[in-house]
Amino acid sequence: MTQKPSRTQALYAWLDERLGLTTINKLVLDRKVPKVNWWYTLGSATLFLFILQVVTGIFLTVYYVPTPDHAYDSVNYIMQGVRFGWLVRGIHHWGASFMVLFVFLHMLRVFYMGAYKYPRELTWMIGVLLFVLTLGMGFTGYLLPWNQRAYWATTVGTQIAGTPPIIGPWITRILRGGEEISALTLSRFFALHIWMIPGLMALLIAVHLYLVIRIGISNPPSKDE
Ligand code: HEM
């Protein structure tokens, strides 16, 4: 006698028939991968950190106010007045440093193992953009607490961005929204930090992972390669 499926099984079958969950699972998670080692987990670790930054960042925007009058106080309030605010901010703060570290190590492993070669050139190129954008997240996020360190670091950073000949001063003005760091700089950096850069990164990560799945993971190089 065949057993009646449980409620969860029935629900899964209902959803599966409509969404094709089993097919997606087979394609995305149940793929054949070569025998690899721990170095191959760095991309997934970076992905985890990206998601962690998005989630904690969203929670921070509940209290953070991106104006010169309120930014500093709102961060103080998150640290002292909001329950677990210190924890969410702490995770976001350390997560940023870890993400830079992990994306760099992931890039180094891909380079060292020659995984950027045919047919993975496009995966590499998108990776380079992701690396630059990760640094961009760090740069734009640094100004948001609007304290002395943030102000002067951004003064120096935007000055450095202005060093190329001819277009340099123009880049500085675009970044600052004028000649000096002001309310315009803060709202510009905020928009870049919470919408523009993460949106672009999410899109690029989706294409990056699509390529990883489509092409498959490379083999660790053997002795005679
Ligand atoms: C937000 C940043 C990034 C995320 C979330 C990410 C994620 C991943 C994941 C999950 C993989 C699967 C294999 C593995 O983990 O090693 C992978 C592979 C790969 N990534 Fe990234 N990655 C990022 C940045 C980069 C950067 C900066 C580069 C290089 C410039 C890069 C180049 C590659 C290449 C070439 C592969 C294929 C490796 C192979 O097949 O062995 N990625 N990435």
mmCIF file of C-alpha atoms and ligand atoms in Angstrom:
data_model
loop_
_atom_site.group_PDB
_atom_site.id
_atom_site.type_symbol
_atom_site.label_atom_id
_atom_site.label_comp_id
_atom_site.label_asym_id
_atom_site.label_seq_id
_atom_site.Cartn_x
_atom_site.Cartn_y
_atom_site.Cartn_z
ATOM 1 C CA MET A 1 0.000 0.000 0.000
ATOM 2 C CA THR A 2 1.414 3.414 -0.928
ATOM 3 C CA GLN A 3 1.599 5.879 1.926
ATOM 4 C CA LYS A 4 -0.282 9.148 1.698
ATOM 5 C CA PRO A 5 2.233 12.043 1.275
ATOM 6 C CA SER A 6 2.602 14.290 4.310
ATOM 7 C CA ARG A 7 1.331 17.883 4.196
ATOM 8 C CA THR A 8 4.841 19.242 3.573
ATOM 9 C CA GLN A 9 5.455 16.728 0.784
ATOM 10 C CA ALA A 10 2.151 17.651 -0.803
ATOM 11 C CA LEU A 11 2.959 21.363 -0.542
ATOM 12 C CA TYR A 12 6.417 20.783 -2.058
ATOM 13 C CA ALA A 13 4.903 18.751 -4.931
ATOM 14 C CA TRP A 14 2.352 21.527 -5.557
ATOM 15 C CA LEU A 15 5.049 24.215 -5.649
ATOM 16 C CA ASP A 16 7.447 21.997 -7.618
ATOM 17 C CA GLU A 17 4.888 21.418 -10.352
ATOM 18 C CA ARG A 18 4.445 25.166 -10.742
ATOM 19 C CA LEU A 19 7.963 26.509 -10.059
ATOM 20 C CA GLY A 20 10.172 23.614 -11.202
ATOM 21 C CA LEU A 21 12.019 23.544 -7.851
ATOM 22 C CA THR A 22 13.589 20.108 -8.454
ATOM 23 C CA THR A 23 15.012 21.208 -11.814
ATOM 24 C CA ILE A 24 16.410 24.426 -10.287
ATOM 25 C CA ASN A 25 17.897 22.457 -7.391
ATOM 26 C CA LYS A 26 19.541 19.993 -9.812
ATOM 27 C CA LEU A 27 20.986 22.774 -11.954
ATOM 28 C CA VAL A 28 22.180 25.038 -9.152
ATOM 29 C CA LEU A 29 23.091 22.832 -6.194
ATOM 30 C CA ASP A 30 23.246 19.259 -7.420
ATOM 31 C CA ARG A 31 25.950 19.917 -10.027
ATOM 32 C CA LYS A 32 29.024 17.825 -10.616
ATOM 33 C CA VAL A 33 32.110 19.582 -9.279
ATOM 34 C CA PRO A 34 35.743 18.467 -9.532
ATOM 35 C CA LYS A 35 37.618 17.435 -6.402
ATOM 36 C CA VAL A 36 38.589 20.821 -5.034
ATOM 37 C CA ASN A 37 39.994 22.194 -1.782
ATOM 38 C CA TRP A 38 39.287 24.937 0.774
ATOM 39 C CA TRP A 39 40.617 27.675 -1.495
ATOM 40 C CA TYR A 40 37.552 27.122 -3.649
ATOM 41 C CA THR A 41 35.210 28.226 -0.856
ATOM 42 C CA LEU A 42 36.436 31.835 -0.887
ATOM 43 C CA GLY A 43 33.911 32.932 -3.537
ATOM 44 C CA SER A 44 31.017 31.518 -1.488
ATOM 45 C CA ALA A 45 32.445 33.149 1.653
ATOM 46 C CA THR A 46 32.463 36.475 -0.213
ATOM 47 C CA LEU A 47 28.887 35.881 -1.316
ATOM 48 C CA PHE A 48 27.875 35.189 2.288
ATOM 49 C CA LEU A 49 29.557 38.420 3.426
ATOM 50 C CA PHE A 50 27.819 40.403 0.668
ATOM 51 C CA ILE A 51 24.428 39.105 1.829
ATOM 52 C CA LEU A 52 25.350 39.837 5.465
ATOM 53 C CA GLN A 53 26.289 43.418 4.526
ATOM 54 C CA VAL A 54 23.010 43.897 2.654
ATOM 55 C CA VAL A 55 20.910 42.585 5.553
ATOM 56 C CA THR A 56 22.733 44.535 8.312
ATOM 57 C CA GLY A 57 22.874 47.625 6.065
ATOM 58 C CA ILE A 58 19.105 47.534 5.561
ATOM 59 C CA PHE A 59 18.615 47.404 9.336
ATOM 60 C CA LEU A 60 20.991 50.343 9.815
ATOM 61 C CA THR A 61 18.976 52.515 7.402
ATOM 62 C CA VAL A 62 16.005 52.238 9.780
ATOM 63 C CA TYR A 63 17.745 54.731 12.134
ATOM 64 C CA TYR A 64 20.537 56.300 10.099
ATOM 65 C CA VAL A 65 19.833 59.832 8.789
ATOM 66 C CA PRO A 66 22.072 61.007 5.896
ATOM 67 C CA THR A 67 22.215 64.735 6.707
ATOM 68 C CA PRO A 68 25.093 66.718 8.294
ATOM 69 C CA ASP A 69 22.844 67.748 11.218
ATOM 70 C CA HIS A 70 21.761 64.233 12.123
ATOM 71 C CA ALA A 71 24.169 61.644 10.697
ATOM 72 C CA TYR A 72 26.614 61.650 13.631
ATOM 73 C CA ASP A 73 23.849 61.636 16.266
ATOM 74 C CA SER A 74 21.882 58.934 14.476
ATOM 75 C CA VAL A 75 24.935 56.648 14.510
ATOM 76 C CA ASN A 76 25.402 57.386 18.233
ATOM 77 C CA TYR A 77 21.775 56.562 18.791
ATOM 78 C CA ILE A 78 22.167 53.249 16.928
ATOM 79 C CA MET A 79 25.112 52.408 19.229
ATOM 80 C CA GLN A 80 23.506 53.427 22.525
ATOM 81 C CA GLY A 81 19.760 53.752 22.154
ATOM 82 C CA VAL A 82 18.720 50.963 19.792
ATOM 83 C CA ARG A 83 18.504 47.443 21.170
ATOM 84 C CA PHE A 84 21.252 45.368 19.491
ATOM 85 C CA GLY A 85 22.111 48.411 17.373
ATOM 86 C CA TRP A 86 25.771 48.073 18.441
ATOM 87 C CA LEU A 87 25.731 44.467 17.244
ATOM 88 C CA VAL A 88 24.215 45.218 13.844
ATOM 89 C CA ARG A 89 26.626 48.129 13.302
ATOM 90 C CA GLY A 90 29.554 46.054 14.559
ATOM 91 C CA ILE A 91 28.760 43.226 12.137
ATOM 92 C CA HIS A 92 28.395 45.739 9.285
ATOM 93 C CA HIS A 93 31.688 47.413 10.239
ATOM 94 C CA TRP A 94 33.743 44.209 10.515
ATOM 95 C CA GLY A 95 31.862 42.549 7.655
ATOM 96 C CA ALA A 96 33.103 45.338 5.363
ATOM 97 C CA SER A 97 36.751 44.648 6.210
ATOM 98 C CA PHE A 98 36.263 40.902 5.911
ATOM 99 C CA MET A 99 34.562 41.288 2.553
ATOM 100 C CA VAL A 100 37.506 43.261 1.151
ATOM 101 C CA LEU A 101 39.875 40.619 2.525
ATOM 102 C CA PHE A 102 37.883 37.666 1.156
ATOM 103 C CA VAL A 103 37.234 39.134 -2.277
ATOM 104 C CA PHE A 104 40.975 39.788 -2.536
ATOM 105 C CA LEU A 105 41.897 36.258 -1.423
ATOM 106 C CA HIS A 106 39.316 34.797 -3.855
ATOM 107 C CA MET A 107 40.852 36.838 -6.668
ATOM 108 C CA LEU A 108 44.339 35.732 -5.647
ATOM 109 C CA ARG A 109 43.334 32.047 -5.663
ATOM 110 C CA VAL A 110 41.738 32.402 -9.126
ATOM 111 C CA PHE A 111 44.902 34.094 -10.397
ATOM 112 C CA TYR A 112 47.309 31.672 -8.749
ATOM 113 C CA MET A 113 45.457 28.634 -10.090
ATOM 114 C CA GLY A 114 45.071 30.131 -13.555
ATOM 115 C CA ALA A 115 41.261 29.828 -13.348
ATOM 116 C CA TYR A 116 40.896 33.119 -15.275
ATOM 117 C CA LYS A 117 41.949 31.414 -18.555
ATOM 118 C CA TYR A 118 39.661 30.183 -21.338
ATOM 119 C CA PRO A 119 36.687 29.763 -21.009
ATOM 120 C CA ARG A 120 36.461 31.833 -17.800
ATOM 121 C CA GLU A 121 37.760 35.205 -19.033
ATOM 122 C CA LEU A 122 34.361 36.862 -18.682
ATOM 123 C CA THR A 123 33.945 35.490 -15.129
ATOM 124 C CA TRP A 124 37.300 37.129 -14.336
ATOM 125 C CA MET A 125 36.401 40.452 -15.992
ATOM 126 C CA ILE A 126 33.137 40.671 -14.069
ATOM 127 C CA GLY A 127 35.142 39.754 -10.969
ATOM 128 C CA VAL A 128 37.466 42.718 -11.528
ATOM 129 C CA LEU A 129 34.429 45.025 -11.622
ATOM 130 C CA LEU A 130 33.136 43.403 -8.432
ATOM 131 C CA PHE A 131 36.484 43.994 -6.753
ATOM 132 C CA VAL A 132 36.483 47.693 -7.670
ATOM 133 C CA LEU A 133 32.860 48.044 -6.539
ATOM 134 C CA THR A 134 33.660 46.345 -3.210
ATOM 135 C CA LEU A 135 36.346 48.979 -2.625
ATOM 136 C CA GLY A 136 33.808 51.624 -3.678
ATOM 137 C CA MET A 137 31.443 50.358 -0.982
ATOM 138 C CA GLY A 138 34.185 50.783 1.617
ATOM 139 C CA PHE A 139 35.041 54.273 0.400
ATOM 140 C CA THR A 140 31.461 55.555 0.311
ATOM 141 C CA GLY A 141 30.504 53.878 3.604
ATOM 142 C CA TYR A 142 33.429 55.451 5.452
ATOM 143 C CA LEU A 143 31.938 58.954 5.187
ATOM 144 C CA LEU A 144 28.509 58.055 6.527
ATOM 145 C CA PRO A 145 29.237 58.253 10.326
ATOM 146 C CA TRP A 146 30.143 61.922 9.613
ATOM 147 C CA ASN A 147 32.821 62.139 12.302
ATOM 148 C CA GLN A 148 36.249 63.800 12.021
ATOM 149 C CA ARG A 149 37.909 60.639 10.712
ATOM 150 C CA ALA A 150 35.220 60.153 8.058
ATOM 151 C CA TYR A 151 35.381 63.798 6.993
ATOM 152 C CA TRP A 152 39.169 63.934 6.618
ATOM 153 C CA ALA A 153 39.500 60.472 5.065
ATOM 154 C CA THR A 154 37.022 61.517 2.388
ATOM 155 C CA THR A 155 38.799 64.851 1.930
ATOM 156 C CA VAL A 156 42.028 62.957 1.231
ATOM 157 C CA GLY A 157 40.313 60.210 -0.818
ATOM 158 C CA THR A 158 38.544 62.647 -3.107
ATOM 159 C CA GLN A 159 41.777 64.621 -3.444
ATOM 160 C CA ILE A 160 43.617 61.470 -4.554
ATOM 161 C CA ALA A 161 40.831 60.722 -7.048
ATOM 162 C CA GLY A 162 41.528 64.195 -8.451
ATOM 163 C CA THR A 163 45.199 63.560 -9.261
ATOM 164 C CA PRO A 164 44.881 62.415 -12.921
ATOM 165 C CA PRO A 165 45.727 65.246 -15.323
ATOM 166 C CA ILE A 166 42.942 67.219 -17.079
ATOM 167 C CA ILE A 167 39.937 65.252 -15.748
ATOM 168 C CA GLY A 168 41.192 65.130 -12.116
ATOM 169 C CA PRO A 169 39.567 68.307 -10.749
ATOM 170 C CA TRP A 170 36.348 67.343 -12.490
ATOM 171 C CA ILE A 171 36.316 63.899 -10.766
ATOM 172 C CA THR A 172 36.835 65.541 -7.358
ATOM 173 C CA ARG A 173 33.997 67.994 -7.998
ATOM 174 C CA ILE A 174 31.645 65.202 -9.132
ATOM 175 C CA LEU A 175 32.467 63.103 -6.048
ATOM 176 C CA ARG A 176 32.103 66.033 -3.626
ATOM 177 C CA GLY A 177 29.156 67.660 -5.346
ATOM 178 C CA GLY A 178 31.123 70.938 -5.327
ATOM 179 C CA GLU A 179 34.502 72.255 -4.203
ATOM 180 C CA GLU A 180 34.219 71.154 -0.557
ATOM 181 C CA ILE A 181 32.854 68.163 1.350
ATOM 182 C CA SER A 182 29.289 69.176 2.206
ATOM 183 C CA ALA A 183 25.732 67.941 2.667
ATOM 184 C CA LEU A 184 25.762 67.175 -1.067
ATOM 185 C CA THR A 185 28.760 64.859 -0.659
ATOM 186 C CA LEU A 186 27.015 63.016 2.147
ATOM 187 C CA SER A 187 23.786 62.451 0.215
ATOM 188 C CA ARG A 188 25.755 61.482 -2.903
ATOM 189 C CA PHE A 189 27.823 58.920 -0.988
ATOM 190 C CA PHE A 190 24.711 57.635 0.760
ATOM 191 C CA ALA A 191 22.906 57.088 -2.558
ATOM 192 C CA LEU A 192 25.956 55.349 -3.989
ATOM 193 C CA HIS A 193 26.427 53.257 -0.852
ATOM 194 C CA ILE A 194 22.897 51.977 -0.376
ATOM 195 C CA TRP A 195 21.429 51.907 -3.902
ATOM 196 C CA MET A 196 23.689 52.343 -6.867
ATOM 197 C CA ILE A 197 26.754 50.242 -5.996
ATOM 198 C CA PRO A 198 24.917 47.358 -4.226
ATOM 199 C CA GLY A 199 22.320 47.218 -7.030
ATOM 200 C CA LEU A 200 25.048 46.968 -9.648
ATOM 201 C CA MET A 201 26.923 44.421 -7.539
ATOM 202 C CA ALA A 202 23.832 42.219 -7.139
ATOM 203 C CA LEU A 203 23.393 42.229 -10.907
ATOM 204 C CA LEU A 204 27.053 41.427 -11.574
ATOM 205 C CA ILE A 205 27.117 38.706 -8.896
ATOM 206 C CA ALA A 206 24.095 37.087 -10.574
ATOM 207 C CA VAL A 207 25.932 37.020 -13.938
ATOM 208 C CA HIS A 208 29.168 35.863 -12.204
ATOM 209 C CA LEU A 209 27.354 32.929 -10.585
ATOM 210 C CA TYR A 210 25.460 32.139 -13.780
ATOM 211 C CA LEU A 211 28.836 31.783 -15.516
ATOM 212 C CA VAL A 212 30.230 29.654 -12.672
ATOM 213 C CA ILE A 213 27.247 27.313 -13.004
ATOM 214 C CA ARG A 214 27.184 27.327 -16.819
ATOM 215 C CA ILE A 215 30.914 26.743 -17.334
ATOM 216 C CA GLY A 216 31.560 24.715 -14.171
ATOM 217 C CA ILE A 217 34.365 25.097 -11.643
ATOM 218 C CA SER A 218 37.928 24.659 -12.909
ATOM 219 C CA ASN A 219 40.116 21.751 -11.818
ATOM 220 C CA PRO A 220 42.960 22.520 -9.472
ATOM 221 C CA PRO A 221 45.953 22.681 -11.832
ATOM 222 C CA SER A 222 48.029 19.469 -11.972
ATOM 223 C CA LYS A 223 51.834 19.223 -11.838
ATOM 224 C CA ASP A 224 52.443 19.309 -15.604
ATOM 225 C CA GLU A 225 50.007 22.170 -16.327
HETATM 226 C C1 HEM B 1 31.456 40.094 -4.694
HETATM 227 C C2 HEM B 1 32.477 39.460 -5.182
HETATM 228 C C3 HEM B 1 32.518 38.023 -5.669
HETATM 229 C C4 HEM B 1 31.677 36.965 -5.402
HETATM 230 C C5 HEM B 1 30.423 36.955 -4.516
HETATM 231 C C6 HEM B 1 32.191 35.822 -6.135
HETATM 232 C C7 HEM B 1 31.647 34.535 -6.091
HETATM 233 C C8 HEM B 1 32.202 33.425 -6.713
HETATM 234 C C9 HEM B 1 31.842 32.043 -6.462
HETATM 235 C C10 HEM B 1 30.791 31.556 -5.461
HETATM 236 C C11 HEM B 1 32.607 31.263 -7.278
HETATM 237 C C12 HEM B 1 32.623 29.714 -7.317
HETATM 238 C C13 HEM B 1 34.020 29.113 -7.063
HETATM 239 C C14 HEM B 1 34.799 29.674 -5.926
HETATM 240 O O1 HEM B 1 34.185 30.027 -4.910
HETATM 241 O O2 HEM B 1 36.035 29.817 -6.037
HETATM 242 C C15 HEM B 1 33.429 32.150 -8.082
HETATM 243 C C16 HEM B 1 34.295 31.756 -9.087
HETATM 244 C C17 HEM B 1 35.104 32.598 -9.837
HETATM 245 N N1 HEM B 1 35.341 33.922 -9.573
HETATM 246 FE FE1 HEM B 1 34.363 35.051 -8.196
HETATM 247 N N2 HEM B 1 33.301 36.205 -6.840
HETATM 248 C C18 HEM B 1 33.549 37.533 -6.574
HETATM 249 C C19 HEM B 1 34.629 38.291 -7.041
HETATM 250 C C20 HEM B 1 35.564 37.844 -7.953
HETATM 251 C C21 HEM B 1 36.765 38.573 -8.342
HETATM 252 C C22 HEM B 1 37.209 39.891 -7.737
HETATM 253 C C23 HEM B 1 37.381 37.827 -9.328
HETATM 254 C C24 HEM B 1 38.619 38.140 -10.112
HETATM 255 C C25 HEM B 1 38.968 39.308 -10.512
HETATM 256 C C26 HEM B 1 36.577 36.633 -9.550
HETATM 257 C C27 HEM B 1 36.823 35.664 -10.499
HETATM 258 C C28 HEM B 1 36.263 34.389 -10.505
HETATM 259 C C29 HEM B 1 36.577 33.333 -11.458
HETATM 260 C C30 HEM B 1 37.526 33.422 -12.672
HETATM 261 C C31 HEM B 1 35.855 32.189 -11.042
HETATM 262 C C32 HEM B 1 35.868 30.796 -11.675
HETATM 263 C C33 HEM B 1 36.871 29.994 -10.872
HETATM 264 C C34 HEM B 1 36.941 28.547 -11.244
HETATM 265 O O3 HEM B 1 36.163 28.077 -12.067
HETATM 266 O O4 HEM B 1 37.804 27.890 -10.659
HETATM 267 N N3 HEM B 1 35.506 36.657 -8.668
HETATM 268 N N4 HEM B 1 33.178 33.462 -7.697
#
